[in-house]
PDB file of C-alpha atoms in Angstrom:
ATOM      1  CA  MET A   7       8.326  18.293   3.720  1.00 49.00           C
ATOM      2  CA  SER A   8      12.097  18.131   2.800  1.00 58.00           C
ATOM      3  CA  ASP A   9      13.422  17.564  -0.482  1.00 78.00           C
ATOM      4  CA  ARG A  10      15.720  14.836   0.565  1.00 84.00           C
ATOM      5  CA  ILE A  11      15.866  11.306  -1.461  1.00 91.00           C
ATOM      6  CA  VAL A  12      14.606   8.609   0.868  1.00 93.00           C
ATOM      7  CA  VAL A  13      16.807   5.414   0.054  1.00 93.00           C
ATOM      8  CA  LEU A  14      15.022   2.015   0.662  1.00 93.00           C
ATOM      9  CA  GLU A  15      17.097  -1.186   0.676  1.00 93.00           C
ATOM     10  CA  VAL A  16      15.241  -4.441  -0.387  1.00 94.00           C
ATOM     11  CA  ALA A  17      15.771  -8.143  -1.825  1.00 93.00           C
ATOM     12  CA  ARG A  18      15.143  -8.268  -5.421  1.00 93.00           C
ATOM     13  CA  LEU A  19      12.607 -10.816  -4.071  1.00 93.00           C
ATOM     14  CA  GLU A  20      10.933  -8.416  -1.952  1.00 94.00           C
ATOM     15  CA  ALA A  21      10.744  -5.985  -4.633  1.00 96.00           C
ATOM     16  CA  ALA A  22       9.118  -8.151  -6.625  1.00 95.00           C
ATOM     17  CA  HIS A  23       6.782  -9.588  -4.159  1.00 95.00           C
ATOM     18  CA  LEU A  24       5.719  -5.851  -3.030  1.00 97.00           C
ATOM     19  CA  ALA A  25       5.543  -4.943  -6.914  1.00 97.00           C
ATOM     20  CA  GLY A  26       2.878  -7.905  -7.337  1.00 97.00           C
ATOM     21  CA  LEU A  27       0.910  -6.752  -4.482  1.00 97.00           C
ATOM     22  CA  VAL A  28       0.514  -3.064  -5.643  1.00 98.00           C
ATOM     23  CA  GLY A  29      -0.228  -4.435  -8.842  1.00 98.00           C
ATOM     24  CA  GLN A  30      -2.975  -6.331  -7.454  1.00 97.00           C
ATOM     25  CA  PHE A  31      -4.101  -3.322  -5.610  1.00 97.00           C
ATOM     26  CA  ALA A  32      -4.194  -1.308  -8.509  1.00 97.00           C
ATOM     27  CA  GLU A  33      -5.950  -4.029 -10.681  1.00 96.00           C
ATOM     28  CA  LEU A  34      -8.587  -3.723  -7.556  1.00 95.00           C
ATOM     29  CA  LEU A  35      -9.125   0.034  -8.101  1.00 94.00           C
ATOM     30  CA  ARG A  36      -9.567  -0.217 -11.807  1.00 92.00           C
ATOM     31  CA  GLU A  37     -12.084  -3.445 -11.882  1.00 90.00           C
ATOM     32  CA  SER A  38     -13.953  -2.285  -8.895  1.00 83.00           C
ATOM     33  CA  ALA A  39     -17.026  -0.015  -9.413  1.00 70.00           C
ATOM     34  CA  PRO A  40     -17.345   2.537  -6.732  1.00 63.00           C
ATOM     35  CA  ASP A  41     -21.270   1.043  -5.769  1.00 69.00           C
ATOM     36  CA  ASP A  42     -20.100  -2.587  -6.262  1.00 77.00           C
ATOM     37  CA  GLY A  43     -20.285  -3.176  -2.513  1.00 80.00           C
ATOM     38  CA  ASP A  44     -16.538  -4.612  -2.050  1.00 89.00           C
ATOM     39  CA  PRO A  45     -16.131  -3.802   1.790  1.00 90.00           C
ATOM     40  CA  ALA A  46     -12.445  -3.208   1.115  1.00 91.00           C
ATOM     41  CA  ILE A  47     -13.005  -0.202  -1.513  1.00 89.00           C
ATOM     42  CA  ALA A  48     -15.383   1.194   1.386  1.00 86.00           C
ATOM     43  CA  ARG A  49     -12.841   1.036   3.796  1.00 88.00           C
ATOM     44  CA  LEU A  50     -10.534   3.303   1.375  1.00 90.00           C
ATOM     45  CA  VAL A  51     -13.298   6.018   1.161  1.00 86.00           C
ATOM     46  CA  PRO A  52     -14.549   6.201   4.702  1.00 81.00           C
ATOM     47  CA  SER A  53     -17.558   7.894   5.305  1.00 80.00           C
ATOM     48  CA  ALA A  54     -17.316  11.843   5.834  1.00 85.00           C
ATOM     49  CA  TYR A  55     -20.136  12.142   8.084  1.00 87.00           C
ATOM     50  CA  SER A  56     -21.134   8.834  10.754  1.00 85.00           C
ATOM     51  CA  ASP A  57     -24.345  10.604  11.947  1.00 91.00           C
ATOM     52  CA  ASP A  58     -26.034  11.554   8.570  1.00 90.00           C
ATOM     53  CA  GLU A  59     -26.243   9.013   6.061  1.00 87.00           C
ATOM     54  CA  ASP A  60     -27.875  11.220   3.468  1.00 90.00           C
ATOM     55  CA  ALA A  61     -25.009  13.711   3.812  1.00 89.00           C
ATOM     56  CA  ALA A  62     -22.691  10.690   3.867  1.00 84.00           C
ATOM     57  CA  ARG A  63     -23.830   9.239   0.347  1.00 83.00           C
ATOM     58  CA  GLU A  64     -23.774  12.635  -1.318  1.00 87.00           C
ATOM     59  CA  PHE A  65     -20.375  13.195  -0.084  1.00 86.00           C
ATOM     60  CA  ARG A  66     -19.130   9.938  -1.427  1.00 82.00           C
ATOM     61  CA  ALA A  67     -20.858  10.473  -4.398  1.00 82.00           C
ATOM     62  CA  LEU A  68     -18.899  13.938  -5.124  1.00 85.00           C
ATOM     63  CA  THR A  69     -15.247  12.587  -3.939  1.00 86.00           C
ATOM     64  CA  GLN A  70     -15.023   8.816  -4.298  1.00 87.00           C
ATOM     65  CA  SER A  71     -13.773   8.692  -7.677  1.00 87.00           C
ATOM     66  CA  ASP A  72     -11.238  11.596  -7.267  1.00 90.00           C
ATOM     67  CA  LEU A  73     -10.115   9.710  -4.310  1.00 91.00           C
ATOM     68  CA  LEU A  74      -9.846   6.480  -5.898  1.00 92.00           C
ATOM     69  CA  ASP A  75      -8.224   7.619  -9.061  1.00 93.00           C
ATOM     70  CA  ARG A  76      -5.354   9.334  -6.949  1.00 96.00           C
ATOM     71  CA  ARG A  77      -4.996   6.186  -5.153  1.00 96.00           C
ATOM     72  CA  ALA A  78      -4.536   4.663  -8.760  1.00 96.00           C
ATOM     73  CA  SER A  79      -1.819   7.356  -9.724  1.00 97.00           C
ATOM     74  CA  ASP A  80       0.162   6.813  -6.312  1.00 98.00           C
ATOM     75  CA  ALA A  81      -0.018   2.936  -6.990  1.00 98.00           C
ATOM     76  CA  ALA A  82       1.659   3.941 -10.563  1.00 98.00           C
ATOM     77  CA  LEU A  83       4.404   5.752  -8.895  1.00 97.00           C
ATOM     78  CA  VAL A  84       5.220   3.258  -6.798  1.00 98.00           C
ATOM     79  CA  LEU A  85       4.967   0.516  -9.460  1.00 98.00           C
ATOM     80  CA  ALA A  86       7.665   2.755 -11.677  1.00 97.00           C
ATOM     81  CA  SER A  87       9.578   3.171  -8.731  1.00 97.00           C
ATOM     82  CA  LEU A  88      10.082  -0.646  -8.056  1.00 97.00           C
ATOM     83  CA  GLN A  89      10.483  -1.682 -11.819  1.00 95.00           C
ATOM     84  CA  ASP A  90      14.491  -2.134 -11.782  1.00 94.00           C
ATOM     85  CA  ALA A  91      14.568  -3.367  -8.296  1.00 93.00           C
ATOM     86  CA  SER A  92      11.966  -6.140  -9.204  1.00 93.00           C
ATOM     87  CA  GLU A  93      13.398  -7.729 -11.939  1.00 92.00           C
ATOM     88  CA  ILE A  94      14.146 -11.407 -10.784  1.00 89.00           C
ATOM     89  CA  PRO A  95      15.807 -14.191 -12.567  1.00 88.00           C
ATOM     90  CA  GLU A  96      13.498 -17.096 -13.319  1.00 89.00           C
ATOM     91  CA  ASP A  97      15.909 -19.798 -11.588  1.00 90.00           C
ATOM     92  CA  PRO A  98      14.319 -19.874  -7.958  1.00 84.00           C
ATOM     93  CA  ASP A  99      18.208 -20.944  -6.736  1.00 89.00           C
ATOM     94  CA  ASP A 100      19.691 -17.842  -8.433  1.00 90.00           C
ATOM     95  CA  PRO A 101      21.552 -15.687  -5.665  1.00 89.00           C
ATOM     96  CA  ALA A 102      20.524 -12.632  -7.638  1.00 88.00           C
ATOM     97  CA  LEU A 103      16.763 -13.008  -5.841  1.00 85.00           C
ATOM     98  CA  LEU A 104      18.449 -12.194  -2.719  1.00 88.00           C
ATOM     99  CA  GLU A 105      20.690  -9.209  -4.197  1.00 91.00           C
ATOM    100  CA  GLN A 106      19.929  -5.938  -2.049  1.00 94.00           C
ATOM    101  CA  VAL A 107      18.968  -3.150  -4.199  1.00 95.00           C
ATOM    102  CA  GLU A 108      18.319   0.782  -3.470  1.00 95.00           C
ATOM    103  CA  ILE A 109      15.180   2.439  -4.072  1.00 96.00           C
ATOM    104  CA  ARG A 110      15.454   5.925  -4.376  1.00 96.00           C
ATOM    105  CA  LEU A 111      12.508   8.111  -3.632  1.00 96.00           C
ATOM    106  CA  ALA A 112      12.140  11.622  -4.133  1.00 95.00           C
ATOM    107  CA  PRO A 113       9.544  13.595  -1.892  1.00 93.00           C
ATOM    108  CA  GLU A 114       6.428  12.972  -4.049  1.00 95.00           C
ATOM    109  CA  THR A 115       7.129   9.627  -4.375  1.00 96.00           C
ATOM    110  CA  ALA A 116       7.892   8.955  -1.045  1.00 96.00           C
ATOM    111  CA  GLN A 117       4.457  10.242  -0.079  1.00 96.00           C
ATOM    112  CA  ALA A 118       2.828   8.116  -2.920  1.00 97.00           C
ATOM    113  CA  TRP A 119       4.524   5.195  -1.261  1.00 98.00           C
ATOM    114  CA  LEU A 120       3.154   5.793   2.305  1.00 97.00           C
ATOM    115  CA  ARG A 121      -0.681   6.235   0.805  1.00 97.00           C
ATOM    116  CA  THR A 122      -0.129   3.173  -1.221  1.00 98.00           C
ATOM    117  CA  LEU A 123       1.233   0.972   1.497  1.00 98.00           C
ATOM    118  CA  ALA A 124      -1.382   2.099   3.959  1.00 97.00           C
ATOM    119  CA  ALA A 125      -4.149   1.287   1.470  1.00 97.00           C
ATOM    120  CA  VAL A 126      -2.884  -2.006   0.618  1.00 97.00           C
ATOM    121  CA  ARG A 127      -2.545  -2.423   4.336  1.00 95.00           C
ATOM    122  CA  LEU A 128      -6.114  -1.263   4.870  1.00 94.00           C
ATOM    123  CA  VAL A 129      -7.247  -3.484   1.756  1.00 95.00           C
ATOM    124  CA  LEU A 130      -5.503  -6.652   3.428  1.00 94.00           C
ATOM    125  CA  ALA A 131      -7.212  -5.528   6.890  1.00 93.00           C
ATOM    126  CA  THR A 132     -10.682  -5.968   5.544  1.00 93.00           C
ATOM    127  CA  ARG A 133     -10.060  -9.242   3.765  1.00 93.00           C
ATOM    128  CA  LEU A 134      -8.494 -10.452   7.226  1.00 91.00           C
ATOM    129  CA  GLY A 135     -11.511  -9.461   8.970  1.00 90.00           C
ATOM    130  CA  VAL A 136      -9.234  -6.805  11.190  1.00 89.00           C
ATOM    131  CA  VAL A 137     -10.965  -4.008  12.770  1.00 86.00           C
ATOM    132  CA  ASP A 138      -8.863  -3.265  15.661  1.00 83.00           C
ATOM    133  CA  GLU A 139      -5.559  -4.550  17.500  1.00 78.00           C
ATOM    134  CA  ASP A 140      -7.721  -7.693  19.164  1.00 79.00           C
ATOM    135  CA  ASP A 141      -8.546  -8.998  15.622  1.00 85.00           C
ATOM    136  CA  HIS A 142      -4.705  -9.379  14.594  1.00 82.00           C
ATOM    137  CA  GLU A 143      -3.429 -12.852  15.552  1.00 80.00           C
ATOM    138  CA  HIS A 144       0.513 -12.421  15.522  1.00 80.00           C
ATOM    139  CA  ASP A 145       1.253 -16.150  15.336  1.00 84.00           C
ATOM    140  CA  ASP A 146      -1.127 -16.501  12.456  1.00 86.00           C
ATOM    141  CA  PRO A 147       0.329 -16.945   9.118  1.00 89.00           C
ATOM    142  CA  ARG A 148      -2.275 -15.374   7.488  1.00 85.00           C
ATOM    143  CA  PHE A 149      -1.362 -12.256   8.748  1.00 89.00           C
ATOM    144  CA  GLY A 150       2.613 -12.421   7.359  1.00 91.00           C
ATOM    145  CA  VAL A 151       2.198 -10.159   4.228  1.00 93.00           C
ATOM    146  CA  TYR A 152      -0.154  -7.829   6.529  1.00 92.00           C
ATOM    147  CA  ASP A 153       2.894  -7.462   9.075  1.00 92.00           C
ATOM    148  CA  TRP A 154       5.413  -7.211   6.504  1.00 93.00           C
ATOM    149  CA  ILE A 155       3.390  -4.395   4.884  1.00 95.00           C
ATOM    150  CA  GLY A 156       3.277  -2.633   8.521  1.00 93.00           C
ATOM    151  CA  TYR A 157       6.998  -3.282   8.690  1.00 94.00           C
ATOM    152  CA  ARG A 158       7.779  -1.623   5.454  1.00 94.00           C
ATOM    153  CA  LEU A 159       5.299   1.396   6.076  1.00 95.00           C
ATOM    154  CA  ASP A 160       6.908   1.989   9.765  1.00 95.00           C
ATOM    155  CA  GLY A 161      10.316   2.190   8.227  1.00 93.00           C
ATOM    156  CA  LEU A 162       9.575   4.429   5.600  1.00 94.00           C
ATOM    157  CA  VAL A 163       7.613   6.582   8.273  1.00 93.00           C
ATOM    158  CA  ALA A 164      10.593   6.461  10.215  1.00 92.00           C
ATOM    159  CA  ALA A 165      12.979   7.538   7.491  1.00 89.00           C
ATOM    160  CA  LEU A 166      10.710  10.310   6.577  1.00 88.00           C
ATOM    161  CA  ASP A 167      10.494  11.684  10.179  1.00 86.00           C
ATOM    162  CA  SER A 168      14.364  11.548  10.562  1.00 79.00           C
ATOM    163  CA  GLU A 169      14.433  13.815   7.957  1.00 55.00           C
ATOM    164  CA  ASP A 170      13.052  16.832   9.698  1.00 53.00           C
TER     165      ASP A 170
END
């Protein structure tokens, strides 16, 4: 991986919304017990052995906590990188809401963004019932945030690929 900085340009309002989503994701990770049966958490730690339930359960018991801790650390890096950009005025008519700001991502932070955006999208997909492409209705407004996260994820992947 390159040591180049990735620069994202977002509106302050977009940064604030993204920080809100990542904050909710971090809260989900903090408040969900690994065995509470939340399908979104289960989707974040997929089975390592689809044909052996006992091996899958043992593997999950050994790795799930570390994986979720890493996801929480990644979310914290994303939130830290959004802190300044997501500061918005209280007046909903203030033009500063639409002000474009730069978010500069070092390689480690860019990777944390990739993992976090993908994980947030998985949680949203679980909540929306998206298992495959046929489950996604492009005209349904409930998928707006899901699509927006996908757009941001795609842009970040393209930026990182262009560095090679």
